[in-house]
Amino acid sequence: MKRTIGILTAGGDSPGLNAAIRAVGKSAQRAHSMRVLGFLDGFQGLMQNRFVELESEDLSGILTRGGTVLGTSRAKVDKMDMGDGSIRDMRPLMREVVEQHELEALVCLGGDGTMRNGLKLEDAGIPVIALPKTIDNDVSGTDVTFGFDTAVTIATDAIDRLHSTAHSHHRIMVVELMGHDVGWLALGAGLAGGADVILIPEIPYDVEAVASSISARRDGGSSFSIVAVAEGAISKDDASIRQSMVEHIGNSQGRQRKELKKKLKEFDKTRVGGTSQLASTLAGLTGLESRITILGHVQRGGTPTAADRLLATRLGAAATNYIAEGIHGVMVASRGEETEPVPLKKVAGITKSVPVDHVWVRAARELGIALGD
Ligand code: F6P
């Protein structure tokens, strides 16, 4: 029987997924004479043994396409929502599927959640190789994730376009960017798009300080300001409340710990919609009109940039070489121009936040861009 590998995409979609599927598939077929089975809709499709055999014609013409031809889901391997109100550990069933097809490895394309799921499958006896994708760029152990460059490019274009209307109407334009709990996307697009204020979760902000920087710009003759705010950005007051909640959780156990975690989740939910509150507070404090733009899923859509295609292609090709060498339980990381297999247990569950002394942060400060602190 021909050597066979499986591939799936999990978590939120991201530009470059199809480029990676193509690279894994083509290199598996051409360089290693392997069959490639594509499981549909992430780990859910693996559990249900829903797959397509990817032939060479299925891999043609997908390099430039956004989304994922395999479909995706946020299903968790050990806490699968069965749709009837029950949550079950489905790893044994997934292992049966892998054994039935005699898969040499399962290539999982995803972000941090996928690294965690991949490690759980590896621990359950399924050989996993993961590739890091996400527009958030928050996967540790790799220089960068594919999808990030495209999202930065889309968001930068949006910020560029906001400049002319902000300038014409003398307004504060607050633009919210994705990024989950980290600020890579807001910082990258904010810098590239020439935002005047950039607010990221790693640097809690003081709304009065933000307003003063906008007023100072107006007094200096610039009667408009662009504020790029990460969806996870947090005020200093909320950050200190959150910090004490986290500490409380750390000191608790059992049922109390569960309750406190639930409270923290609820607290985080109340912060959603904070962008509109921020914009109106800034208007009140500065006397300037404000408007908000929430870029949302536009940042994840459409064709990947050349940089993301290149990254996805070289990581995908490297993955099949590692499989051929018998390596598994790893994420294929980008390290400079090379790739490196990094053990999943070193990356799973570790969020790569923006270091507060990162070169982009330092550059922003040196240019006089306000970071709200
Ligand atoms: O992880 C990618 C991401 O786009 C985050 O930036 C965002 O917080 C989240 O996914 C949105 O998820 P969903 O598409 O499930 O609403």
Short mmCIF file of C-alpha atoms and ligand atoms in Angstrom, two decimals:
data_model
loop_
_atom_site.label_atom_id
_atom_site.label_comp_id
_atom_site.label_asym_id
_atom_site.label_seq_id
_atom_site.Cartn_x
_atom_site.Cartn_y
_atom_site.Cartn_z
CA MET A 1 0.00 0.00 0.00
CA LYS A 2 1.17 3.52 -0.81
CA ARG A 3 2.37 5.67 2.08
CA THR A 4 -0.56 7.86 3.15
CA ILE A 5 -0.85 11.10 5.09
CA GLY A 6 -3.88 13.06 6.28
CA ILE A 7 -4.32 16.82 6.34
CA LEU A 8 -6.89 19.09 7.97
CA THR A 9 -7.41 22.78 8.72
CA ALA A 10 -8.72 23.89 12.12
CA GLY A 11 -9.63 27.09 13.98
CA GLY A 12 -10.48 30.38 12.28
CA ASP A 13 -9.61 30.42 8.59
CA SER A 14 -6.65 32.39 7.41
CA PRO A 15 -5.21 33.47 4.05
CA GLY A 16 -2.51 31.04 2.96
CA LEU A 17 -4.27 27.85 4.11
CA ASN A 18 -4.87 26.69 0.55
CA ALA A 19 -1.29 27.53 -0.40
CA ALA A 20 -0.16 25.30 2.49
CA ILE A 21 -2.57 22.47 1.56
CA ARG A 22 -1.22 22.65 -1.99
CA ALA A 23 2.40 22.61 -0.81
CA VAL A 24 1.87 19.66 1.53
CA GLY A 25 -0.13 17.77 -1.10
CA LYS A 26 2.13 18.39 -4.07
CA SER A 27 5.37 17.74 -2.20
CA ALA A 28 3.92 14.57 -0.62
CA GLN A 29 2.85 13.27 -4.02
CA ARG A 30 5.84 14.35 -6.09
CA ALA A 31 8.79 14.11 -3.73
CA HIS A 32 7.63 11.19 -1.58
CA SER A 33 5.01 9.30 -3.65
CA MET A 34 2.47 9.59 -0.84
CA ARG A 35 -1.34 9.59 -1.00
CA VAL A 36 -3.01 12.55 0.65
CA LEU A 37 -6.39 12.43 2.40
CA GLY A 38 -8.00 15.77 3.24
CA PHE A 39 -10.31 15.62 6.26
CA LEU A 40 -13.19 18.07 6.11
CA ASP A 41 -14.09 20.74 8.68
CA GLY A 42 -11.18 20.23 11.02
CA PHE A 43 -11.16 17.68 13.83
CA GLN A 44 -14.91 17.21 13.45
CA GLY A 45 -14.41 15.66 10.00
CA LEU A 46 -11.60 13.48 11.32
CA MET A 47 -13.89 12.11 14.01
CA GLN A 48 -16.62 11.46 11.44
CA ASN A 49 -14.16 10.02 8.90
CA ARG A 50 -15.30 12.60 6.36
CA PHE A 51 -12.51 13.03 3.85
CA VAL A 52 -11.61 13.48 0.21
CA GLU A 53 -8.58 11.99 -1.45
CA LEU A 54 -6.64 14.97 -2.76
CA GLU A 55 -5.54 14.23 -6.32
CA SER A 56 -3.11 16.43 -8.15
CA GLU A 57 -5.95 18.25 -9.99
CA ASP A 58 -7.55 19.13 -6.62
CA LEU A 59 -4.35 20.93 -5.69
CA SER A 60 -4.20 23.00 -8.85
CA GLY A 61 -5.56 26.53 -8.95
CA ILE A 62 -5.93 26.89 -5.18
CA LEU A 63 -2.70 28.79 -4.42
CA THR A 64 -4.36 32.19 -4.67
CA ARG A 65 -7.68 31.29 -3.06
CA GLY A 66 -8.65 32.60 0.39
CA GLY A 67 -10.27 30.44 3.06
CA THR A 68 -9.70 26.69 3.07
CA VAL A 69 -10.94 24.20 0.49
CA LEU A 70 -11.16 21.63 3.31
CA GLY A 71 -13.45 23.69 5.53
CA THR A 72 -12.68 24.32 9.18
CA SER A 73 -14.20 24.24 12.66
CA ARG A 74 -13.20 25.10 16.20
CA ALA A 75 -13.96 21.57 17.48
CA LYS A 76 -11.81 20.34 20.39
CA VAL A 77 -10.54 16.75 20.21
CA ASP A 78 -11.06 15.93 23.89
CA LYS A 79 -14.10 18.13 24.45
CA MET A 80 -16.10 17.55 21.29
CA ASP A 81 -19.55 19.10 21.26
CA MET A 82 -21.69 16.18 20.10
CA GLY A 83 -24.61 18.41 19.16
CA ASP A 84 -26.94 16.68 21.66
CA GLY A 85 -25.78 18.66 24.67
CA SER A 86 -23.00 16.21 25.53
CA ILE A 87 -19.26 16.89 25.40
CA ARG A 88 -16.99 13.88 24.79
CA ASP A 89 -13.37 12.93 24.39
CA MET A 90 -13.26 11.67 20.81
CA ARG A 91 -9.57 10.87 20.55
CA PRO A 92 -10.05 7.08 20.61
CA LEU A 93 -12.40 7.31 17.62
CA MET A 94 -10.00 9.60 15.78
CA ARG A 95 -7.21 7.15 16.41
CA GLU A 96 -9.33 4.39 14.86
CA VAL A 97 -9.82 6.55 11.75
CA VAL A 98 -6.08 7.20 11.51
CA GLU A 99 -5.34 3.48 11.89
CA GLN A 100 -8.00 2.50 9.38
CA HIS A 101 -6.30 4.64 6.72
CA GLU A 102 -2.82 3.69 7.93
CA LEU A 103 -1.86 7.36 8.09
CA GLU A 104 1.82 7.94 8.58
CA ALA A 105 1.06 11.38 9.92
CA LEU A 106 -1.75 13.87 10.30
CA VAL A 107 -0.83 17.37 9.17
CA CYS A 108 -2.83 19.93 11.19
CA LEU A 109 -2.91 23.51 9.94
CA GLY A 110 -3.96 25.92 12.64
CA GLY A 111 -3.25 28.39 15.40
CA ASP A 112 -2.71 28.01 19.11
CA GLY A 113 -5.88 25.95 19.65
CA THR A 114 -4.73 23.55 16.95
CA MET A 115 -1.31 23.21 18.59
CA ARG A 116 -3.09 22.18 21.80
CA ASN A 117 -5.40 19.76 19.98
CA GLY A 118 -2.46 18.41 17.99
CA LEU A 119 -0.48 17.72 21.16
CA LYS A 120 -3.48 15.93 22.67
CA LEU A 121 -3.73 13.72 19.57
CA GLU A 122 0.00 13.06 19.59
CA ASP A 123 -0.25 12.02 23.24
CA ALA A 124 -3.10 9.71 22.27
CA GLY A 125 -0.88 7.91 19.75
CA ILE A 126 -1.63 9.83 16.53
CA PRO A 127 1.51 11.14 14.79
CA VAL A 128 0.94 14.88 14.24
CA ILE A 129 2.81 17.57 12.33
CA ALA A 130 1.38 21.08 12.70
CA LEU A 131 1.81 24.21 10.61
CA PRO A 132 1.33 27.64 12.25
CA LYS A 133 -1.38 29.77 10.67
CA THR A 134 -3.32 32.69 12.08
CA ILE A 135 -3.82 36.35 11.31
CA ASP A 136 -3.12 37.01 15.02
CA ASN A 137 0.55 35.91 14.81
CA ASP A 138 0.31 34.68 18.40
CA VAL A 139 1.77 31.17 18.00
CA SER A 140 4.99 30.80 19.95
CA GLY A 141 8.08 29.02 18.65
CA THR A 142 7.87 30.44 15.12
CA ASP A 143 9.06 33.78 13.76
CA VAL A 144 5.71 34.35 12.10
CA THR A 145 2.46 32.62 11.11
CA PHE A 146 0.93 32.59 7.64
CA GLY A 147 -2.12 34.80 7.28
CA PHE A 148 -0.56 37.57 9.34
CA ASP A 149 1.06 39.41 6.44
CA THR A 150 -2.19 39.39 4.45
CA ALA A 151 -4.19 40.69 7.40
CA VAL A 152 -1.64 43.45 8.04
CA THR A 153 -1.81 44.40 4.36
CA ILE A 154 -5.63 44.54 4.32
CA ALA A 155 -5.77 46.52 7.58
CA THR A 156 -3.05 48.91 6.41
CA ASP A 157 -5.01 49.60 3.25
CA ALA A 158 -8.09 50.35 5.37
CA ILE A 159 -6.15 52.75 7.60
CA ASP A 160 -4.70 54.46 4.51
CA ARG A 161 -8.24 55.02 3.28
CA LEU A 162 -9.40 56.42 6.61
CA HIS A 163 -6.79 59.18 6.47
CA SER A 164 -8.44 61.24 3.74
CA THR A 165 -11.88 61.20 5.29
CA ALA A 166 -10.48 61.85 8.80
CA HIS A 167 -8.54 64.80 7.42
CA SER A 168 -11.47 66.24 5.48
CA HIS A 169 -13.88 66.14 8.43
CA HIS A 170 -11.37 66.93 11.22
CA ARG A 171 -12.41 63.78 13.03
CA ILE A 172 -10.99 61.10 15.25
CA MET A 173 -11.27 57.82 13.37
CA VAL A 174 -11.07 54.83 15.69
CA VAL A 175 -10.38 51.63 13.78
CA GLU A 176 -10.66 48.27 15.53
CA LEU A 177 -8.45 45.43 14.39
CA MET A 178 -8.61 41.74 15.15
CA GLY A 179 -5.85 39.88 16.99
CA HIS A 180 -7.67 38.15 19.83
CA ASP A 181 -5.61 38.78 23.01
CA VAL A 182 -2.50 40.15 21.32
CA GLY A 183 -1.59 43.33 19.46
CA TRP A 184 0.58 42.17 16.55
CA LEU A 185 -1.98 43.05 13.90
CA ALA A 186 -2.95 46.44 15.35
CA LEU A 187 0.67 47.38 15.92
CA GLY A 188 1.84 46.19 12.49
CA ALA A 189 -1.00 47.80 10.55
CA GLY A 190 -1.01 50.86 12.79
CA LEU A 191 2.66 51.49 12.10
CA ALA A 192 2.44 50.68 8.40
CA GLY A 193 -0.70 52.80 8.02
CA GLY A 194 0.66 55.78 9.94
CA ALA A 195 -1.84 55.69 12.83
CA ASP A 196 -1.39 58.46 15.41
CA VAL A 197 -2.43 56.30 18.36
CA ILE A 198 -2.02 52.51 18.64
CA LEU A 199 -3.63 50.64 21.52
CA ILE A 200 -2.68 47.01 22.14
CA PRO A 201 -3.52 44.57 24.96
CA GLU A 202 0.11 44.32 26.04
CA ILE A 203 0.18 48.05 26.93
CA PRO A 204 -2.95 49.01 28.93
CA TYR A 205 -4.09 52.51 28.08
CA ASP A 206 -5.30 55.53 29.98
CA VAL A 207 -8.09 57.18 28.01
CA GLU A 208 -7.15 60.62 29.33
CA ALA A 209 -3.59 60.17 28.07
CA VAL A 210 -4.95 59.15 24.65
CA ALA A 211 -7.22 62.21 24.59
CA SER A 212 -4.31 64.50 25.56
CA SER A 213 -2.19 63.20 22.70
CA ILE A 214 -5.06 63.85 20.27
CA SER A 215 -5.62 67.35 21.70
CA ALA A 216 -1.90 68.05 21.43
CA ARG A 217 -2.01 67.07 17.75
CA ARG A 218 -4.98 69.40 17.20
CA ASP A 219 -3.17 72.25 19.00
CA GLY A 220 -0.19 71.60 16.75
CA GLY A 221 -2.37 71.99 13.65
CA SER A 222 -3.49 68.41 12.93
CA SER A 223 -7.19 68.43 13.58
CA PHE A 224 -7.68 64.73 12.85
CA SER A 225 -6.31 61.57 14.39
CA ILE A 226 -6.32 57.91 13.51
CA VAL A 227 -6.56 55.54 16.48
CA ALA A 228 -5.76 51.88 15.70
CA VAL A 229 -7.12 49.74 18.51
CA ALA A 230 -6.69 46.00 18.91
CA GLU A 231 -9.90 44.14 19.75
CA GLY A 232 -8.22 42.93 22.96
CA ALA A 233 -6.92 46.38 24.05
CA ILE A 234 -7.66 47.13 27.67
CA SER A 235 -7.72 50.24 29.84
CA LYS A 236 -5.41 50.49 32.85
CA ASP A 237 -8.40 50.31 35.22
CA ASP A 238 -9.80 47.17 33.59
CA ALA A 239 -6.33 45.63 33.44
CA SER A 240 -5.87 45.98 37.17
CA ILE A 241 -9.35 44.51 37.89
CA ARG A 242 -8.52 41.65 35.51
CA GLN A 243 -5.13 41.08 37.09
CA SER A 244 -6.63 40.69 40.55
CA MET A 245 -9.24 38.27 39.15
CA VAL A 246 -6.45 36.20 37.56
CA GLU A 247 -4.50 36.18 40.85
CA HIS A 248 -7.62 35.11 42.71
CA ILE A 249 -8.05 32.21 40.27
CA GLY A 250 -4.42 31.23 40.83
CA ASN A 251 -5.04 31.02 44.59
CA SER A 252 -8.26 29.03 44.35
CA GLN A 253 -9.20 25.43 43.73
CA GLY A 254 -12.03 23.17 42.62
CA ARG A 255 -15.50 24.63 42.39
CA GLN A 256 -14.46 28.12 43.47
CA ARG A 257 -11.82 28.17 40.75
CA LYS A 258 -14.41 27.18 38.14
CA GLU A 259 -16.76 29.95 39.31
CA LEU A 260 -14.00 32.55 39.23
CA LYS A 261 -12.96 31.49 35.72
CA LYS A 262 -16.57 31.92 34.62
CA LYS A 263 -16.60 35.42 36.14
CA LEU A 264 -13.40 36.30 34.28
CA LYS A 265 -14.96 35.16 31.01
CA GLU A 266 -18.01 37.32 31.70
CA PHE A 267 -15.77 40.28 32.53
CA ASP A 268 -13.93 39.83 29.23
CA LYS A 269 -17.25 39.73 27.40
CA THR A 270 -18.31 43.06 28.89
CA ARG A 271 -15.25 44.61 27.28
CA VAL A 272 -16.49 43.67 23.79
CA GLY A 273 -17.91 46.80 22.22
CA GLY A 274 -15.32 48.87 24.05
CA THR A 275 -14.27 50.52 20.80
CA SER A 276 -17.47 52.47 20.46
CA GLN A 277 -17.25 53.54 24.11
CA LEU A 278 -13.63 54.58 23.56
CA ALA A 279 -14.56 56.67 20.51
CA SER A 280 -17.33 58.53 22.33
CA THR A 281 -15.16 59.15 25.40
CA LEU A 282 -12.41 60.55 23.17
CA ALA A 283 -14.93 62.81 21.43
CA GLY A 284 -16.15 64.06 24.81
CA LEU A 285 -12.65 64.74 26.11
CA THR A 286 -11.27 66.44 22.98
CA GLY A 287 -14.31 68.20 21.54
CA LEU A 288 -13.63 66.54 18.17
CA GLU A 289 -16.12 64.34 16.37
CA SER A 290 -15.33 60.64 16.28
CA ARG A 291 -16.33 57.67 14.15
CA ILE A 292 -15.56 53.98 14.42
CA THR A 293 -14.62 51.37 11.83
CA ILE A 294 -14.58 47.70 12.81
CA LEU A 295 -12.67 45.81 10.15
CA GLY A 296 -13.72 42.38 11.41
CA HIS A 297 -13.55 39.34 9.15
CA VAL A 298 -12.55 41.39 6.11
CA GLN A 299 -9.05 41.02 7.58
CA ARG A 300 -9.22 37.24 7.13
CA GLY A 301 -10.73 37.14 3.68
CA GLY A 302 -9.50 36.90 0.14
CA THR A 303 -6.29 36.09 -1.62
CA PRO A 304 -3.05 35.76 0.40
CA THR A 305 -0.14 38.11 -0.19
CA ALA A 306 2.98 36.82 -1.93
CA ALA A 307 4.78 36.73 1.44
CA ASP A 308 2.10 34.47 2.94
CA ARG A 309 2.09 32.22 -0.13
CA LEU A 310 5.86 31.84 0.13
CA LEU A 311 5.74 31.13 3.85
CA ALA A 312 2.91 28.59 3.54
CA THR A 313 4.68 26.92 0.62
CA ARG A 314 8.03 26.47 2.32
CA LEU A 315 6.47 25.31 5.61
CA GLY A 316 4.22 22.87 3.73
CA ALA A 317 7.10 21.38 1.72
CA ALA A 318 9.23 21.08 4.86
CA ALA A 319 6.40 19.24 6.64
CA THR A 320 6.44 16.35 4.18
CA ASN A 321 10.23 16.09 4.44
CA TYR A 322 9.92 15.79 8.21
CA ILE A 323 7.22 13.13 7.82
CA ALA A 324 9.45 11.20 5.43
CA GLU A 325 12.19 11.34 8.07
CA GLY A 326 9.80 9.93 10.67
CA ILE A 327 9.57 13.16 12.66
CA HIS A 328 6.25 13.94 14.38
CA GLY A 329 4.87 15.61 17.49
CA VAL A 330 6.20 18.90 16.16
CA MET A 331 5.18 22.22 14.67
CA VAL A 332 7.06 23.31 11.56
CA ALA A 333 8.39 26.71 12.61
CA SER A 334 9.77 29.46 10.43
CA ARG A 335 13.24 30.40 11.60
CA GLY A 336 14.76 33.15 9.46
CA GLU A 337 14.73 31.74 5.94
CA GLU A 338 14.81 28.16 7.21
CA THR A 339 12.35 25.90 8.97
CA GLU A 340 12.71 24.02 12.22
CA PRO A 341 10.64 21.26 13.84
CA VAL A 342 9.68 22.51 17.32
CA PRO A 343 8.11 20.01 19.77
CA LEU A 344 4.39 20.68 20.17
CA LYS A 345 4.74 20.53 23.93
CA LYS A 346 7.01 23.56 23.77
CA VAL A 347 4.47 25.69 21.91
CA ALA A 348 0.99 24.45 22.83
CA GLY A 349 -0.83 26.78 25.19
CA ILE A 350 1.85 29.47 25.07
CA THR A 351 0.65 32.74 23.58
CA LYS A 352 3.21 34.89 21.80
CA SER A 353 2.37 38.42 22.92
CA VAL A 354 4.06 41.58 21.71
CA PRO A 355 7.08 42.21 23.97
CA VAL A 356 6.70 45.74 25.36
CA ASP A 357 10.24 46.51 24.22
CA HIS A 358 9.72 45.04 20.74
CA VAL A 359 11.43 46.94 17.94
CA TRP A 360 8.02 48.01 16.54
CA VAL A 361 7.02 49.40 19.94
CA ARG A 362 10.31 51.26 20.25
CA ALA A 363 9.96 52.66 16.72
CA ALA A 364 6.39 53.81 17.47
CA ARG A 365 7.55 55.66 20.59
CA GLU A 366 10.48 57.26 18.76
CA LEU A 367 8.11 58.53 16.07
CA GLY A 368 5.82 60.10 18.68
CA ILE A 369 2.96 57.66 18.12
CA ALA A 370 0.89 57.51 21.29
CA LEU A 371 0.51 54.07 22.85
CA GLY A 372 -1.88 55.27 25.52
CA ASP A 373 0.35 54.69 28.56
O1 F6P B 1 -7.89 33.88 15.54
C1 F6P B 1 -8.29 34.60 14.44
C2 F6P B 1 -9.43 35.49 14.78
O2 F6P B 1 -9.79 36.17 13.60
C3 F6P B 1 -9.20 36.48 15.93
O3 F6P B 1 -8.46 37.60 15.53
C4 F6P B 1 -10.61 36.80 16.32
O4 F6P B 1 -10.67 37.23 17.66
C5 F6P B 1 -11.32 35.49 16.13
O5 F6P B 1 -10.56 34.75 15.19
C6 F6P B 1 -12.72 35.61 15.61
O6 F6P B 1 -13.27 34.33 15.58
P1 F6P B 1 -14.61 33.94 14.82
O7 F6P B 1 -14.34 33.97 13.36
O8 F6P B 1 -14.89 32.57 15.31
O9 F6P B 1 -15.62 34.96 15.20
#
